[in-house]
Coordinates of C-alpha atoms in Angstrom, one line a residue:
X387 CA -49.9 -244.6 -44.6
X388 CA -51.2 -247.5 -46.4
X389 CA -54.6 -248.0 -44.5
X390 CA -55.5 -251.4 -45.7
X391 CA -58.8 -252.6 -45.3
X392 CA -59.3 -256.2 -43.9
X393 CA -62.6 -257.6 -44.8
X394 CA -64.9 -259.9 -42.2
X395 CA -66.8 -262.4 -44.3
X396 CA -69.9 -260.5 -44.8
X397 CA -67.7 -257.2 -45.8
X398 CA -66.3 -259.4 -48.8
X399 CA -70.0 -260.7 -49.7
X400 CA -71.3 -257.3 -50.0
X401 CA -68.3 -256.4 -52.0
X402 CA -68.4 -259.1 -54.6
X403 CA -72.4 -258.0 -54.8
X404 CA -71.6 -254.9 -55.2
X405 CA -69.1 -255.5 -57.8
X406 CA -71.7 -257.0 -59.9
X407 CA -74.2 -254.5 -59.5
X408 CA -72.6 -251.3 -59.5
X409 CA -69.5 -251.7 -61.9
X410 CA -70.8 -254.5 -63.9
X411 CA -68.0 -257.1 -62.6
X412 CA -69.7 -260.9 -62.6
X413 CA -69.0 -263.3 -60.8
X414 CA -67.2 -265.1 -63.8
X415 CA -64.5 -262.2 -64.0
X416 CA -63.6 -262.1 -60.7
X417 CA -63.2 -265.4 -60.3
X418 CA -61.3 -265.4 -63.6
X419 CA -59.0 -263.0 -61.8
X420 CA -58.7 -264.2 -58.9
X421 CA -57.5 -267.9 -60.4
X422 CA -55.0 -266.0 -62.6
X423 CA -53.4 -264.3 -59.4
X424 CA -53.0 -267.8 -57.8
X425 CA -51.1 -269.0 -61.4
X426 CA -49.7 -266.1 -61.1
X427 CA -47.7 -266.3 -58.0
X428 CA -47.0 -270.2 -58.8
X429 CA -45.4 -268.8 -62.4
X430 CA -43.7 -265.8 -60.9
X431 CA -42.0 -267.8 -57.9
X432 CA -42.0 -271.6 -58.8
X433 CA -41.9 -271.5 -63.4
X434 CA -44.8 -273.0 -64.9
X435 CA -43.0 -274.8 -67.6
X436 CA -42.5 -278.1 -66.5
X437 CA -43.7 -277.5 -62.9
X438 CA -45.7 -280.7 -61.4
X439 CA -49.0 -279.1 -59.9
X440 CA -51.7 -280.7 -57.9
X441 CA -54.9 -279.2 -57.6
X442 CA -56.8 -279.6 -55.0
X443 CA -60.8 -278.2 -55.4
X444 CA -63.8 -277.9 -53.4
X445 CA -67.4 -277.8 -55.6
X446 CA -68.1 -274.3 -54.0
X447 CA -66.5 -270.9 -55.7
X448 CA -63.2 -272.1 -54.2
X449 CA -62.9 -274.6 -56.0
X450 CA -63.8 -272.5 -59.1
X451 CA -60.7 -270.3 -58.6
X452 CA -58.3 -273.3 -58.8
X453 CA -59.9 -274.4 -61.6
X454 CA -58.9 -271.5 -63.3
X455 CA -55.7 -271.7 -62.1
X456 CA -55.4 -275.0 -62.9
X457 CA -56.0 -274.0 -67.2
X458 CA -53.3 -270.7 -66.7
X459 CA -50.7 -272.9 -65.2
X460 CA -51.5 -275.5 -68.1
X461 CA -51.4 -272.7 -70.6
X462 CA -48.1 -271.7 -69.3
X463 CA -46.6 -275.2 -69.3
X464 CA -47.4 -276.8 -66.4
X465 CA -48.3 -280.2 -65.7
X466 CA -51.3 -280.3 -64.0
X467 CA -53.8 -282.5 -62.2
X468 CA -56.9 -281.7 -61.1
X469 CA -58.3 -283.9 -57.8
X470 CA -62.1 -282.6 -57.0
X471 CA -63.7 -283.4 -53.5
X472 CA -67.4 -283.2 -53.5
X473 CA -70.7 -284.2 -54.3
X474 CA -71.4 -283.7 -57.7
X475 CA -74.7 -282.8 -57.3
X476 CA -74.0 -279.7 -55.4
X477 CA -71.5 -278.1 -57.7
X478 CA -71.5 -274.1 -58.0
X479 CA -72.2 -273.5 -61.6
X480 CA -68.9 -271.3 -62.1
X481 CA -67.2 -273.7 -60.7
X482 CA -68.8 -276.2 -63.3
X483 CA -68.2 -274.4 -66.4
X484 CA -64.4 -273.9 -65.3
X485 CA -64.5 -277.8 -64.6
X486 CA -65.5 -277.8 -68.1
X487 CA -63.0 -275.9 -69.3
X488 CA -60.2 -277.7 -67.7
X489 CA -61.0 -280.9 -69.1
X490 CA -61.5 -279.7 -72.8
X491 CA -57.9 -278.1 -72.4
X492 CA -57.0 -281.7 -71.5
X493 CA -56.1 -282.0 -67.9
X494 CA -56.5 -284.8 -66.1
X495 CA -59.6 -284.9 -63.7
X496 CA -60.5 -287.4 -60.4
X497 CA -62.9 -286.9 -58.2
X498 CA -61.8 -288.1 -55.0
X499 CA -64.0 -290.7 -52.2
X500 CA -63.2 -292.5 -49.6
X501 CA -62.5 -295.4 -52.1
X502 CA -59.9 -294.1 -54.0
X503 CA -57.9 -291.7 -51.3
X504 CA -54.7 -293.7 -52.8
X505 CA -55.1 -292.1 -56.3
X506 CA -55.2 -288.4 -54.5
X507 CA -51.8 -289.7 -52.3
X508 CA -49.7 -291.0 -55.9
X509 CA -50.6 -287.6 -57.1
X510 CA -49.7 -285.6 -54.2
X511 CA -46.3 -287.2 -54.6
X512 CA -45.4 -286.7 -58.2
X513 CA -46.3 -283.2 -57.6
X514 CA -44.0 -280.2 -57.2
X515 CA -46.7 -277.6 -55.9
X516 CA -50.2 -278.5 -54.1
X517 CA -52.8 -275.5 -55.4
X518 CA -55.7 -276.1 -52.0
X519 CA -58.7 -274.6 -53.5
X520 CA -60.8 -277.3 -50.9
X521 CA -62.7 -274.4 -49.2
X522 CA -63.1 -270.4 -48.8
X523 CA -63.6 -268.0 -46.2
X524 CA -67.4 -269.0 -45.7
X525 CA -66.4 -272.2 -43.6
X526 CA -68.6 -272.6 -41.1
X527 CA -68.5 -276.1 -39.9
X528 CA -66.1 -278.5 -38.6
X529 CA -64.4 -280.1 -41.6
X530 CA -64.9 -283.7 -40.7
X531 CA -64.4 -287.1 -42.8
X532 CA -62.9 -287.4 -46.1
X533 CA -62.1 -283.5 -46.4
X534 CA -60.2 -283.8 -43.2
X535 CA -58.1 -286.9 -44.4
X536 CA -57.7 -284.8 -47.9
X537 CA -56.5 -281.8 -45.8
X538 CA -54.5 -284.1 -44.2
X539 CA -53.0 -285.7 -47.2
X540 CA -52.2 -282.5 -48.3
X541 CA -50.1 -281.6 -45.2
X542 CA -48.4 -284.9 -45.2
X543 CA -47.3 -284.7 -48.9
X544 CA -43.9 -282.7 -48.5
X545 CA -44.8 -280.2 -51.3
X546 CA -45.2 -276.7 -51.5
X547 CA -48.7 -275.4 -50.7
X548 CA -50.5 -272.7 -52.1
X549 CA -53.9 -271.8 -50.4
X550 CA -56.6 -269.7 -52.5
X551 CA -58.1 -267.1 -50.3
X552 CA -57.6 -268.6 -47.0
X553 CA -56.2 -272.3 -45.8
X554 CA -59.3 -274.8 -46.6
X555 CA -60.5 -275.2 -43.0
X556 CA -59.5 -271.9 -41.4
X557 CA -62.4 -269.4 -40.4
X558 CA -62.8 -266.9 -42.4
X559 CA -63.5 -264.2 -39.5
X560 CA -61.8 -265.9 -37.0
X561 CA -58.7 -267.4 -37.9
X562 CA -59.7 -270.6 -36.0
X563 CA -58.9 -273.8 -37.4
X564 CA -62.3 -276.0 -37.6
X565 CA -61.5 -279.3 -37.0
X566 CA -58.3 -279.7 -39.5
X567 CA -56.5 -276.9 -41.9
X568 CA -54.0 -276.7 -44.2
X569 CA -50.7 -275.5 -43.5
X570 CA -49.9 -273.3 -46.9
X571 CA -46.8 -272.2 -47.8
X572 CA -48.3 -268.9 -49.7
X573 CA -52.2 -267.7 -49.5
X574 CA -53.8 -265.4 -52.5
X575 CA -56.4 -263.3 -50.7
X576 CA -59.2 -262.0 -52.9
X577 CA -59.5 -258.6 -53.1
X578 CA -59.4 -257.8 -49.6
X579 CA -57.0 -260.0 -47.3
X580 CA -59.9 -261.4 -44.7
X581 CA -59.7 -261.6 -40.9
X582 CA -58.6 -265.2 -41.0
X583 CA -55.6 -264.3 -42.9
X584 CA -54.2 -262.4 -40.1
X585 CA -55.2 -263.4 -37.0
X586 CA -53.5 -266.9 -35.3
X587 CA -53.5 -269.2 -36.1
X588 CA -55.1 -268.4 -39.6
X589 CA -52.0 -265.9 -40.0
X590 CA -49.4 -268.7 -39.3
X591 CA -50.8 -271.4 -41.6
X592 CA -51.3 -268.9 -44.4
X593 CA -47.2 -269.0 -45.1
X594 CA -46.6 -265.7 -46.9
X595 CA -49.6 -263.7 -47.7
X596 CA -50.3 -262.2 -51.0
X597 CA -53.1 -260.2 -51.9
X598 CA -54.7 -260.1 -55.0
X599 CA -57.4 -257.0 -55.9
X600 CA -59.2 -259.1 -58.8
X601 CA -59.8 -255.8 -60.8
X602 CA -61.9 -254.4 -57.5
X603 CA -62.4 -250.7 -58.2
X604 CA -60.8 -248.7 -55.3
X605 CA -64.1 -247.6 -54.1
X606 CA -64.4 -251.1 -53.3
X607 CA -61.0 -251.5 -51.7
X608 CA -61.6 -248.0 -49.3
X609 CA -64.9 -249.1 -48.4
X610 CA -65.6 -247.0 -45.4
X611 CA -68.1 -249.2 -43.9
X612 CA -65.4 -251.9 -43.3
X613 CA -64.2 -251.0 -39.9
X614 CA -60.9 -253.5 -39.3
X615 CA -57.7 -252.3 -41.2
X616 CA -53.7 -253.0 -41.0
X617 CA -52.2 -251.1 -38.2
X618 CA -49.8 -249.1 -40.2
X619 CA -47.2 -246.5 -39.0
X620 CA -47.6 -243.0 -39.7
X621 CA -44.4 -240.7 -40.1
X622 CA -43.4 -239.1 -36.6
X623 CA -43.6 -235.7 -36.0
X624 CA -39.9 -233.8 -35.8
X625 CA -37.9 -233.2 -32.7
X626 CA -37.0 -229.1 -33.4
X627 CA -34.2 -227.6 -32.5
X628 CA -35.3 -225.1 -29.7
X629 CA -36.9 -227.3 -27.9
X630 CA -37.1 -228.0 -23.8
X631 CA -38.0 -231.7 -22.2
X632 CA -41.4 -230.4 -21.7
X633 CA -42.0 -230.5 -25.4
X634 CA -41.9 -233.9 -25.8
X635 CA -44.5 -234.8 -22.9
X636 CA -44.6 -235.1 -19.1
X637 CA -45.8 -238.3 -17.9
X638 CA -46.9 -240.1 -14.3
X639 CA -46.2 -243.1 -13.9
X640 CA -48.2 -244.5 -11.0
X641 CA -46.5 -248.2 -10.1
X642 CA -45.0 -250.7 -8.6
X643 CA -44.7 -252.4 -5.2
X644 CA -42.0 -254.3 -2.9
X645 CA -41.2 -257.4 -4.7
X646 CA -42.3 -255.6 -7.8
X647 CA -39.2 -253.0 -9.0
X648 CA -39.4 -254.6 -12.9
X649 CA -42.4 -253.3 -14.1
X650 CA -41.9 -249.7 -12.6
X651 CA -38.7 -249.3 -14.0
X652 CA -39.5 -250.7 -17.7
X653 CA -42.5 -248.1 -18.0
X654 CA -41.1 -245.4 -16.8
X655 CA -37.7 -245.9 -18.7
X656 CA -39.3 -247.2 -22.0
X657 CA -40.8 -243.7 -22.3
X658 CA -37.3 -241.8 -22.1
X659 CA -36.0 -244.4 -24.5
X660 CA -38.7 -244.0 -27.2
X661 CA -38.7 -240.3 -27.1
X662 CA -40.5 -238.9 -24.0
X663 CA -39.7 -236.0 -22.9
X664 CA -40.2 -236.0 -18.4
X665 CA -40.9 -239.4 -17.1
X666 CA -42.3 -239.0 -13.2
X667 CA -42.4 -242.3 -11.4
X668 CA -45.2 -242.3 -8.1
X669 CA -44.0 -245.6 -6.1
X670 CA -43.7 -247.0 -2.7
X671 CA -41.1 -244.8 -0.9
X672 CA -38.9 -248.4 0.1
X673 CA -38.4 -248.8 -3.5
X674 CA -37.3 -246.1 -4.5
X675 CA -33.5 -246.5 -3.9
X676 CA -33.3 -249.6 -5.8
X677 CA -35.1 -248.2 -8.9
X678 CA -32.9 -245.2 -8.4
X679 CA -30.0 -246.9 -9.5
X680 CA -31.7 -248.8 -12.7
X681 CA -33.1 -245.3 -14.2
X682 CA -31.3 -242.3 -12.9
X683 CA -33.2 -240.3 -15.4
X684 CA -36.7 -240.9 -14.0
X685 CA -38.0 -238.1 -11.1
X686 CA -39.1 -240.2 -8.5
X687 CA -41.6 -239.1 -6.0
X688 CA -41.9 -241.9 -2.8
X689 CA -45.2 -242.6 -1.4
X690 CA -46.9 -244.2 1.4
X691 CA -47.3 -247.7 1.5
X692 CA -49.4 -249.9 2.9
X693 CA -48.4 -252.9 5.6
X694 CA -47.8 -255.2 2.5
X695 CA -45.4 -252.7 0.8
X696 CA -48.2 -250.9 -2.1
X697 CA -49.5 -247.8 -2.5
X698 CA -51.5 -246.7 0.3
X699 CA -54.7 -244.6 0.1
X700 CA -53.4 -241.8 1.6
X701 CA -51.4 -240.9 -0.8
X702 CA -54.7 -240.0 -3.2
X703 CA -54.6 -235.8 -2.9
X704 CA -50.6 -236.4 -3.8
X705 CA -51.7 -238.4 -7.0
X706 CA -54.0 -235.9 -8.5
X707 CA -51.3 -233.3 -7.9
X708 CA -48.8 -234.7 -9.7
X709 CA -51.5 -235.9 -12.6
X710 CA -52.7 -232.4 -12.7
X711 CA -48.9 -231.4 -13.7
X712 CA -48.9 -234.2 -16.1
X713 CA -49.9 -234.4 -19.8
X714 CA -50.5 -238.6 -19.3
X715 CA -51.2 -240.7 -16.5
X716 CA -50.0 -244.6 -16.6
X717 CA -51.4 -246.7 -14.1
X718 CA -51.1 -249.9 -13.0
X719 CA -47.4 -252.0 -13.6
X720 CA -46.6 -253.4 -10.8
X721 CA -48.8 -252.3 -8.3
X722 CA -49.8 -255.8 -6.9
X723 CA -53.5 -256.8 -6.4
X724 CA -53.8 -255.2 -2.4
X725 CA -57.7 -254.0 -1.6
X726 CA -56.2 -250.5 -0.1
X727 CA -54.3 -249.7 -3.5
X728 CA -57.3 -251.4 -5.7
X729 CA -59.5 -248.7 -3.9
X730 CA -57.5 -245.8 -4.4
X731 CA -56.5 -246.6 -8.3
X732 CA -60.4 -247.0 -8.6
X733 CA -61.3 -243.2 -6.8
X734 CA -58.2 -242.2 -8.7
X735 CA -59.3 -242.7 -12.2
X736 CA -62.3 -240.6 -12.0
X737 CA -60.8 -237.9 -10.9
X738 CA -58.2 -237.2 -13.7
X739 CA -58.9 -235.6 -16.4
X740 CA -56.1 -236.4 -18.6
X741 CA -55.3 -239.4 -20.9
X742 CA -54.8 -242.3 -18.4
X743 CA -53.3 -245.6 -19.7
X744 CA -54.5 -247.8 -17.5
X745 CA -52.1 -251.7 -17.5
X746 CA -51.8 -254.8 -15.4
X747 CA -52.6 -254.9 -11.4
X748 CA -54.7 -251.5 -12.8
X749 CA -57.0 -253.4 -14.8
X750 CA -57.9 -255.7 -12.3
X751 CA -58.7 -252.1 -10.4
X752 CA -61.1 -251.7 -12.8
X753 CA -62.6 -255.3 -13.1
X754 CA -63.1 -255.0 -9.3
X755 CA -64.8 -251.5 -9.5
X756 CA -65.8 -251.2 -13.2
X757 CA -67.8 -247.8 -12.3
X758 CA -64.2 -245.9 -12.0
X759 CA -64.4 -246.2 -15.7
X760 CA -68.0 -245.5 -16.5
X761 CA -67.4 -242.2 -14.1
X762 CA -64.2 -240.6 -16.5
X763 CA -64.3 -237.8 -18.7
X764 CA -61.1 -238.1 -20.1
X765 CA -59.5 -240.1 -22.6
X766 CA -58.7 -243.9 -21.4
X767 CA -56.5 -246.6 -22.9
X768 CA -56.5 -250.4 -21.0
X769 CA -53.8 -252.6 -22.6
X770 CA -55.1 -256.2 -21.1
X771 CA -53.7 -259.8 -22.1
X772 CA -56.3 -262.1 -22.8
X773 CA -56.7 -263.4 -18.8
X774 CA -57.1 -259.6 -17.9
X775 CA -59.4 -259.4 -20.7
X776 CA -61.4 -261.8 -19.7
X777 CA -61.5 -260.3 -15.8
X778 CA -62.9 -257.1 -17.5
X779 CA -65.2 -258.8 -19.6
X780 CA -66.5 -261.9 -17.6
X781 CA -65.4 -264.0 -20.5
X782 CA -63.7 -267.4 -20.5
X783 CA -60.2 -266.7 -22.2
X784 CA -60.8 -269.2 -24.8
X785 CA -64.3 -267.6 -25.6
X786 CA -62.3 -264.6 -26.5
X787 CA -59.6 -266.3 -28.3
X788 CA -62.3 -267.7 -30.5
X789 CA -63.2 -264.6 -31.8
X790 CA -60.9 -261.3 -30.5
X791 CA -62.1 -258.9 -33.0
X792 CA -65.8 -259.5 -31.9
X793 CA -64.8 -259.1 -28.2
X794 CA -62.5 -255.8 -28.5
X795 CA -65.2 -254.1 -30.6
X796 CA -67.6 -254.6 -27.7
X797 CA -65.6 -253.9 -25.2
X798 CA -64.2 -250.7 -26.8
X799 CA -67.6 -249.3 -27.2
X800 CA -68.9 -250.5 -23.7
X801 CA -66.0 -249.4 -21.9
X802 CA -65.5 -245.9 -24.2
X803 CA -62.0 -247.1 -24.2
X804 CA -59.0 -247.1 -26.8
X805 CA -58.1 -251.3 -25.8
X806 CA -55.3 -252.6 -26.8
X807 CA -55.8 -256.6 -26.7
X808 CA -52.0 -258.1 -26.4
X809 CA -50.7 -260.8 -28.2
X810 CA -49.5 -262.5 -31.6
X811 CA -51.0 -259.6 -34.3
X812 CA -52.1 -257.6 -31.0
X813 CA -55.7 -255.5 -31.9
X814 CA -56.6 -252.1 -31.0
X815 CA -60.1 -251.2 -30.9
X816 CA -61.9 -247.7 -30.7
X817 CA -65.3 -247.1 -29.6
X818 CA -66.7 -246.4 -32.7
X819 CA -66.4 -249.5 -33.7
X820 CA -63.1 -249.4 -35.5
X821 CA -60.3 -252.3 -35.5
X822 CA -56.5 -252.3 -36.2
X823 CA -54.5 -255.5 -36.2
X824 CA -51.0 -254.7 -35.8
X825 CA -48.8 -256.6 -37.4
X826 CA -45.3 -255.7 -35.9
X827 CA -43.8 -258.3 -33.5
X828 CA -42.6 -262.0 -32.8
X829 CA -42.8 -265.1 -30.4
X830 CA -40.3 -264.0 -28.6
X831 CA -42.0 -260.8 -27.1
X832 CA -44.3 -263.2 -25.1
X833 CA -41.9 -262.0 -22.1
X834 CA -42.2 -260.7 -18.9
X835 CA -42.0 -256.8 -18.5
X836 CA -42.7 -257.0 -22.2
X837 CA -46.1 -255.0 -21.6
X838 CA -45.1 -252.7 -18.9
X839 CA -42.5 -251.3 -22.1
X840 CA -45.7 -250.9 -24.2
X841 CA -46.8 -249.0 -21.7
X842 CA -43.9 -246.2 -22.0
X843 CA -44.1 -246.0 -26.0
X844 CA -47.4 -245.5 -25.7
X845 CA -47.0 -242.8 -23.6
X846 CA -44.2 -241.3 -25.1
X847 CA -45.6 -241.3 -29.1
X848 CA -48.6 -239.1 -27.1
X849 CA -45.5 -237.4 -25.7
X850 CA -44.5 -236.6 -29.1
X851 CA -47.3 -234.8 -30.2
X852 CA -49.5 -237.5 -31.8
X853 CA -53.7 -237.6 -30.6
X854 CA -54.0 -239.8 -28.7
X855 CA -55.5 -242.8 -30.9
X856 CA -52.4 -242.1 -33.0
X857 CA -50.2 -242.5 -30.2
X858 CA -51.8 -246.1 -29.2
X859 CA -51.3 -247.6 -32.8
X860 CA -47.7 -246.2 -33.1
X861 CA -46.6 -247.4 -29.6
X862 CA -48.2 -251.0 -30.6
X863 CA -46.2 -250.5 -33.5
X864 CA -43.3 -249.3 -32.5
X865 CA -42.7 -252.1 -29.4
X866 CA -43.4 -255.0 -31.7
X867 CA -40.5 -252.9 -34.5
X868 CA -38.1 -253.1 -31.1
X869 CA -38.7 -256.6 -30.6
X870 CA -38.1 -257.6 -34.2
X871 CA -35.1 -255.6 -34.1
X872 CA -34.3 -257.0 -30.8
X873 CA -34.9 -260.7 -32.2
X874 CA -32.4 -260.0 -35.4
X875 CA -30.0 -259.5 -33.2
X876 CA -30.3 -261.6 -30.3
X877 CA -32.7 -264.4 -31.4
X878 CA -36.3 -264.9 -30.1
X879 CA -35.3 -266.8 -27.7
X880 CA -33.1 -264.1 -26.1
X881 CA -35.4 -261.6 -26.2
X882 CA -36.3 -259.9 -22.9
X883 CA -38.4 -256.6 -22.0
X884 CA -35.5 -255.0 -21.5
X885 CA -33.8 -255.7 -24.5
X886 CA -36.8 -254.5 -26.4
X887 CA -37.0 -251.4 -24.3
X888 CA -32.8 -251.0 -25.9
X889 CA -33.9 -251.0 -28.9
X890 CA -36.3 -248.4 -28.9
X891 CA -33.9 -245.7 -29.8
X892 CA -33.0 -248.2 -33.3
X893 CA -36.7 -248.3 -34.2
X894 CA -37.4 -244.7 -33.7
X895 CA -34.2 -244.2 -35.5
X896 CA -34.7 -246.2 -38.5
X897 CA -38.9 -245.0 -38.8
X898 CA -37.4 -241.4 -38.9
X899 CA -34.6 -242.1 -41.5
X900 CA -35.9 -244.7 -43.4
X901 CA -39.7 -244.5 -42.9
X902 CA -40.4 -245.8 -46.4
X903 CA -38.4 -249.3 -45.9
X904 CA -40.0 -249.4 -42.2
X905 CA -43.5 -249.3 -44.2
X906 CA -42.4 -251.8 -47.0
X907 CA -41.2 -254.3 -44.7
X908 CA -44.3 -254.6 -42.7
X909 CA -47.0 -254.0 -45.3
X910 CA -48.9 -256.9 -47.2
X911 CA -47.6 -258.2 -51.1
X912 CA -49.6 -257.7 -53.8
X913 CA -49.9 -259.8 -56.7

């Protein structure tokens, strides 16, 4: 497993300190490297010799890097230009001495103002590749004014983009776009890739992602202290030979209501389909012959229902049977929002002991009566999208948006759950403090039913023998692989929950036969 760190702003601060101070590594070499890497990639995918290259640079260390890259590429036959953006008087003084060096090797230098925005324009469009070394990760204020017509000269100018470190005007922590960004075709990250690089819509206007070390030793690149990494797969363990259904997990799936048969039948099936071993569906007893005929594999064991058709109270002593025969307990798909059923999912929780996944109508259970959580003893995972995180939270959904990894840290700890924050590079987030940004998946998962499916892999890599934080980051993993397999085949726009839930079996298939080329496709390029 690769385990690759991703680096807040302050993590990459220390780092570059600490590079200094404890292995001798100045500022000046790093940035030396780190502007090779971007000439690098520009030499190794584009040919320097003859290539037209703009660069664009900032005052700050930013800039510095694509000054450097600005004398490789010229040293390797480029033609290159160099547009700088900035008061003079505030220049970095690496940056200065590479500005230095870049004339004295002879390459053309204009500093750019409002005045002469025309000159910056001609060159943009003689130009075969735009180098934006504008700003780095430690934006933290609306780009405004001339840097945001720059940045949008630069997006205008029809050639190929190559951000250093992160798209000038993306947040280095947050992937946010502050006020205007560049769109880049390819992003050199600097020893660590950053936050920004890989959470939206940072991640989509980085292009392709490289990642650069810049000679960091790997004490640097394991730093334990940084608590967000990739959320790589790890190899699944065998199916043996002499081996019963009970082996590979029984679950209990608590879910579903009339006028809700979908998300039932996805969870519970999704766990057969990704390797479970005994899927047990608890629903409404009128439901119950329908679903019957989706999932004939499922056990289904009809409940009481309540006058609007969920699962009545009553049925409570029944639920912590079956969950005391169970290994995992998924709650919540389908169940619809009724008091009665709110109540008992929120006397319910307490009470069981096992793993509990707890998903959709569930979680508003729990933002309701937030003590049935505080109250477990066992192990608890809550997979919310960002309007039932912000139910459990109390947050407006774009205050979250703003800054997810923030917000699932928090909650993680607060809550002393495993949560699972859906979306575009969904994050998982322990309670001690640790972040995984999972990078699986595609537009075209933002379907219907597509959760209630995450539900059953989840529940059926625990099923499989993995602990249980295991089991969360390989079921993430896992349904986005399905839906990337599914889009292949079927386009994103064709992609539905139940087509991802088909191609379960293909993923697991493929990460058991071919685990290495599973791993390569999904891990970040390094340069």
């Amino acid at each position: 497993m690769l385990h690759v760190k991703v680096a807040s702003v302050e993590d990459i601060r220390r780092l570059d300190s600490e590079a200094e101070e404890l292995f001798g590594l100045s500022g000046e070499v790093l940035m030396e490297h780190a502007g090779a890497a971007v000439a690098r990639l520009v030499d190794e995918v584009f040919g320097a010799r003859g290539l037209g290259v703009v660069v664009v640079a900032g005052t700050g260390h930013n800039g510095g890097d694509g000054l450097v890259a600005a004398r490789v590429l010229h040293s390797l036959g480029a033609r290159v230009e160099v547009f700088m953006v900035g008061e003079e008087g505030r220049f970095a003084e690496l940056a200065r001495r590479n500005l230095d060096r870049a004339v004295r090797a002879g390459i053309p230098v204009t500093w750019v103002g409002e005045g002469n925005l025309g000159e910056l324009e001609e060159g943009l469009a003689r130009c075969d590749v735009v180098i934006d070394a504008l700003f780095g990760v430690g934006l933290s204020r609306p780009v405004e004014g001339l840097y945001s017509r720059v940045i949008e000269l630069v997006n205008e100018s029809g050639a190929v983009v190559v951000s250093v470190d992160i798209p000038s005007g993306v947040h280095g922590d947050t992937g946010q776009v502050m006020g205007a960004a560049v769109r880049a075709d390819f992003t050199v990250a600097f020893g660590l890739p950053k936050l920004g690089n890989l959470l939206y819509p940072g991640a989509e206007l980085c292009g392709e992602l490289y990642v650069s070390h810049i000679s960091y030793p790997q004490q640097l690149i394991n730093d334990p202290r940084i608590l967000a990494e990739t959320n790589d797969p790890v190899p699944l363990p065998p199916r043996r030979p002499d081996t019963h259904k009970g082996d590979y997990g029984k679950a209990l799936f608590v879910a579903g209501a009339v006028g809700y048969l979908g998300a039932p039948s996805l969870a519970s099936m999704s766990f057969l389909k990704a390797g479970g071993g005994y899927s047990r569906l608890a629903t409404v007893r009128s439901i119950v012959p329908h679903l019957g005929s989706r999932g004939s594999e499922v056990v289904y064991v009809p409940l009481e229902e309540t006058s609007a058709g969920s699962i009545a109270y009553s049925n409570l002593p029944r639920l912590l049977e079956l969950a005391e025969a169970s290994d995992i307990v998924a709650v919540g798909p389908g169940l619809s929002t009724n008091e009665e059923t709110m109540r008992l999912v929120a006397d319910l929780l307490p009470r069981v002991e096992w793993p509990v996944i707890v998903d959709g109508d569930g979680l508003t259970a729990v933002a309701r009566h937030p003590e049935a959580l505080k109250a477990r003893r066992g192990y608890t995972v809550l997979t919310p999208h960002l309007g039932e995180m912000s139910r459990l939270t109390g947050l407006p959904v774009e205050e979250i948006r703003r800054d997810r990894v923030s917000v699932v840290r928090r909650s993680a700890r607060e809550l002393n759950a495993i949560v699972v924050l859906k979306g575009a590079h969904t994050l998982i987030g322990t309670p001690d403090g640790r972040v995984y940004v999972n990078l699986s998946g595609n537009p075209g998962m933002a379907t219907a039913g597509s959760g209630d499916v995450l539900v059953g892999v989840i529940a059926a890599m625990y099923g499989l023998g993995l602990d249980l934080e295991h089991a969360v980051r390989m079921g993430v993993f896992v349904h986005g692989f399905a839906g990337d397999l599914a889009a292949e085949t079927l386009g994103e726009d064709g992609v539905t929950a139940s087509a991802i839930m088909e191609f379960l079996p293909k993923a697991m298939r493929k990460l058991r036969r071919s685990f290495p080329e599973v791993l390569e496709r999904y891990s970040l390029r390094t340069i």
